[in-house]
Short mmCIF file of N, CA and C in Angstrom, two decimals:
data_model
loop_
_atom_site.label_atom_id
_atom_site.label_comp_id
_atom_site.label_asym_id
_atom_site.label_seq_id
_atom_site.Cartn_x
_atom_site.Cartn_y
_atom_site.Cartn_z
N UNK R 5 -22.44 30.46 -153.68
CA UNK R 5 -22.12 29.08 -153.47
C UNK R 5 -23.36 28.20 -153.60
N UNK R 6 -24.48 28.72 -153.14
CA UNK R 6 -25.73 27.96 -153.25
C UNK R 6 -26.06 27.72 -154.71
N UNK R 7 -25.90 28.76 -155.53
CA UNK R 7 -26.18 28.63 -156.95
C UNK R 7 -25.24 27.60 -157.59
N UNK R 8 -23.97 27.62 -157.21
CA UNK R 8 -23.01 26.66 -157.75
C UNK R 8 -23.46 25.23 -157.44
N UNK R 9 -23.85 24.97 -156.20
CA UNK R 9 -24.26 23.61 -155.84
C UNK R 9 -25.53 23.20 -156.56
N UNK R 10 -26.45 24.13 -156.75
CA UNK R 10 -27.68 23.80 -157.48
C UNK R 10 -27.37 23.46 -158.93
N UNK R 11 -26.52 24.25 -159.55
CA UNK R 11 -26.15 23.99 -160.94
C UNK R 11 -25.36 22.68 -161.04
N UNK R 12 -24.43 22.47 -160.11
CA UNK R 12 -23.58 21.27 -160.14
C UNK R 12 -24.41 20.00 -160.04
N UNK R 13 -25.45 20.03 -159.25
CA UNK R 13 -26.28 18.84 -159.10
C UNK R 13 -27.08 18.54 -160.36
N UNK R 14 -27.25 19.52 -161.24
CA UNK R 14 -28.01 19.32 -162.46
C UNK R 14 -27.16 19.05 -163.69
N UNK R 15 -25.84 19.11 -163.54
CA UNK R 15 -24.94 18.92 -164.68
C UNK R 15 -24.75 17.43 -164.93
N UNK R 16 -24.73 17.04 -166.20
CA UNK R 16 -24.52 15.62 -166.51
C UNK R 16 -23.09 15.21 -166.16
N UNK R 17 -22.90 13.92 -165.97
CA UNK R 17 -21.62 13.39 -165.50
C UNK R 17 -20.47 13.70 -166.46
N UNK R 18 -20.71 13.65 -167.75
CA UNK R 18 -19.66 13.92 -168.73
C UNK R 18 -19.15 15.35 -168.61
N UNK R 19 -20.06 16.30 -168.47
CA UNK R 19 -19.68 17.71 -168.32
C UNK R 19 -18.93 17.92 -167.01
N UNK R 20 -19.45 17.32 -165.93
CA UNK R 20 -18.80 17.45 -164.62
C UNK R 20 -17.35 16.96 -164.70
N UNK R 21 -17.13 15.79 -165.28
CA UNK R 21 -15.79 15.22 -165.36
C UNK R 21 -14.88 16.03 -166.26
N UNK R 22 -15.40 16.58 -167.34
CA UNK R 22 -14.61 17.41 -168.24
C UNK R 22 -13.99 18.57 -167.47
N UNK R 23 -14.80 19.29 -166.72
CA UNK R 23 -14.30 20.44 -165.96
C UNK R 23 -13.43 20.01 -164.78
N UNK R 24 -13.75 18.88 -164.20
CA UNK R 24 -12.97 18.35 -163.10
C UNK R 24 -11.55 18.05 -163.54
N UNK R 25 -11.41 17.36 -164.66
CA UNK R 25 -10.10 16.96 -165.16
C UNK R 25 -9.24 18.15 -165.57
N UNK R 26 -9.87 19.25 -165.91
CA UNK R 26 -9.14 20.47 -166.28
C UNK R 26 -8.79 21.33 -165.06
N UNK R 27 -9.30 20.95 -163.89
CA UNK R 27 -9.03 21.73 -162.69
C UNK R 27 -9.84 23.01 -162.63
N UNK R 28 -10.95 23.04 -163.35
CA UNK R 28 -11.75 24.27 -163.42
C UNK R 28 -12.40 24.65 -162.10
N UNK R 29 -12.78 23.67 -161.31
CA UNK R 29 -13.50 23.98 -160.06
C UNK R 29 -12.58 24.66 -159.06
N UNK R 30 -11.41 24.09 -158.82
CA UNK R 30 -10.49 24.72 -157.87
C UNK R 30 -10.02 26.08 -158.38
N UNK R 31 -9.80 26.18 -159.68
CA UNK R 31 -9.39 27.46 -160.26
C UNK R 31 -10.48 28.51 -160.05
N UNK R 32 -11.73 28.14 -160.22
CA UNK R 32 -12.83 29.08 -160.04
C UNK R 32 -12.91 29.55 -158.59
N UNK R 33 -12.77 28.62 -157.64
CA UNK R 33 -12.80 29.02 -156.23
C UNK R 33 -11.63 29.93 -155.89
N UNK R 34 -10.48 29.66 -156.48
CA UNK R 34 -9.29 30.46 -156.21
C UNK R 34 -9.39 31.85 -156.85
N UNK R 35 -9.76 31.90 -158.11
CA UNK R 35 -9.71 33.16 -158.86
C UNK R 35 -10.98 33.99 -158.77
N UNK R 36 -12.13 33.37 -158.83
CA UNK R 36 -13.38 34.14 -158.84
C UNK R 36 -13.93 34.36 -157.44
N UNK R 37 -13.87 33.34 -156.60
CA UNK R 37 -14.44 33.43 -155.26
C UNK R 37 -13.40 33.95 -154.26
N UNK R 38 -12.12 33.79 -154.60
CA UNK R 38 -11.01 34.23 -153.72
C UNK R 38 -11.00 33.46 -152.39
N UNK R 39 -11.26 32.16 -152.49
CA UNK R 39 -11.25 31.31 -151.30
C UNK R 39 -10.16 30.25 -151.49
N UNK R 40 -8.96 30.59 -151.05
CA UNK R 40 -7.80 29.72 -151.26
C UNK R 40 -7.94 28.39 -150.54
N UNK R 41 -8.45 28.39 -149.32
CA UNK R 41 -8.55 27.13 -148.58
C UNK R 41 -9.55 26.17 -149.23
N UNK R 42 -10.67 26.68 -149.70
CA UNK R 42 -11.63 25.83 -150.40
C UNK R 42 -11.03 25.35 -151.72
N UNK R 43 -10.33 26.22 -152.42
CA UNK R 43 -9.68 25.83 -153.67
C UNK R 43 -8.69 24.69 -153.44
N UNK R 44 -7.93 24.76 -152.36
CA UNK R 44 -6.97 23.70 -152.06
C UNK R 44 -7.67 22.38 -151.76
N UNK R 45 -8.76 22.42 -151.03
CA UNK R 45 -9.51 21.20 -150.73
C UNK R 45 -10.08 20.58 -152.00
N UNK R 46 -10.65 21.40 -152.85
CA UNK R 46 -11.22 20.91 -154.11
C UNK R 46 -10.12 20.39 -155.02
N UNK R 47 -8.97 21.05 -155.01
CA UNK R 47 -7.85 20.61 -155.83
C UNK R 47 -7.38 19.21 -155.43
N UNK R 48 -7.39 18.91 -154.14
CA UNK R 48 -7.03 17.57 -153.67
C UNK R 48 -8.00 16.54 -154.25
N UNK R 49 -9.26 16.88 -154.26
CA UNK R 49 -10.28 15.98 -154.80
C UNK R 49 -10.08 15.81 -156.30
N UNK R 50 -9.79 16.91 -157.00
CA UNK R 50 -9.60 16.86 -158.45
C UNK R 50 -8.43 15.96 -158.83
N UNK R 51 -7.42 15.90 -158.00
CA UNK R 51 -6.22 15.13 -158.32
C UNK R 51 -6.40 13.63 -158.13
N UNK R 52 -7.43 13.23 -157.43
CA UNK R 52 -7.68 11.80 -157.27
C UNK R 52 -8.17 11.24 -158.60
N UNK R 53 -7.85 10.00 -158.86
CA UNK R 53 -8.25 9.40 -160.13
C UNK R 53 -9.75 9.39 -160.31
N UNK R 54 -10.45 9.09 -159.23
CA UNK R 54 -11.90 9.05 -159.34
C UNK R 54 -12.48 10.06 -158.35
N UNK R 55 -12.97 11.12 -158.88
CA UNK R 55 -13.54 12.17 -158.04
C UNK R 55 -15.04 12.19 -158.20
N UNK R 56 -15.71 12.06 -157.11
CA UNK R 56 -17.16 12.09 -157.15
C UNK R 56 -17.67 13.50 -156.94
N UNK R 57 -18.69 13.82 -157.64
CA UNK R 57 -19.33 15.12 -157.51
C UNK R 57 -19.74 15.36 -156.06
N UNK R 58 -20.22 14.33 -155.40
CA UNK R 58 -20.69 14.45 -154.02
C UNK R 58 -19.56 14.93 -153.10
N UNK R 59 -18.35 14.41 -153.29
CA UNK R 59 -17.22 14.82 -152.44
C UNK R 59 -16.91 16.30 -152.62
N UNK R 60 -16.95 16.78 -153.84
CA UNK R 60 -16.69 18.19 -154.10
C UNK R 60 -17.77 19.04 -153.46
N UNK R 61 -19.01 18.68 -153.65
CA UNK R 61 -20.11 19.47 -153.09
C UNK R 61 -20.11 19.45 -151.57
N UNK R 62 -19.67 18.36 -150.98
CA UNK R 62 -19.60 18.29 -149.52
C UNK R 62 -18.63 19.33 -148.98
N UNK R 63 -17.50 19.51 -149.64
CA UNK R 63 -16.52 20.51 -149.20
C UNK R 63 -17.03 21.93 -149.40
N UNK R 64 -17.81 22.14 -150.41
CA UNK R 64 -18.34 23.48 -150.68
C UNK R 64 -19.36 23.86 -149.63
N UNK R 65 -20.19 22.93 -149.27
CA UNK R 65 -21.26 23.21 -148.30
C UNK R 65 -20.66 23.38 -146.94
#
């Protein structure tokens, strides 16, 4: 998770939004990390029209 947050903070906004709109972050937490509750929280953020990277990272930490 630490590595994810470090990488996420260095990703440009266009790339972040691309993966956000596809639901990649919640899918990764659900399928790779096996953390359903975190995936659900991130999915709520992804579904909002404007999702800030900071909000996603706050839930991860």
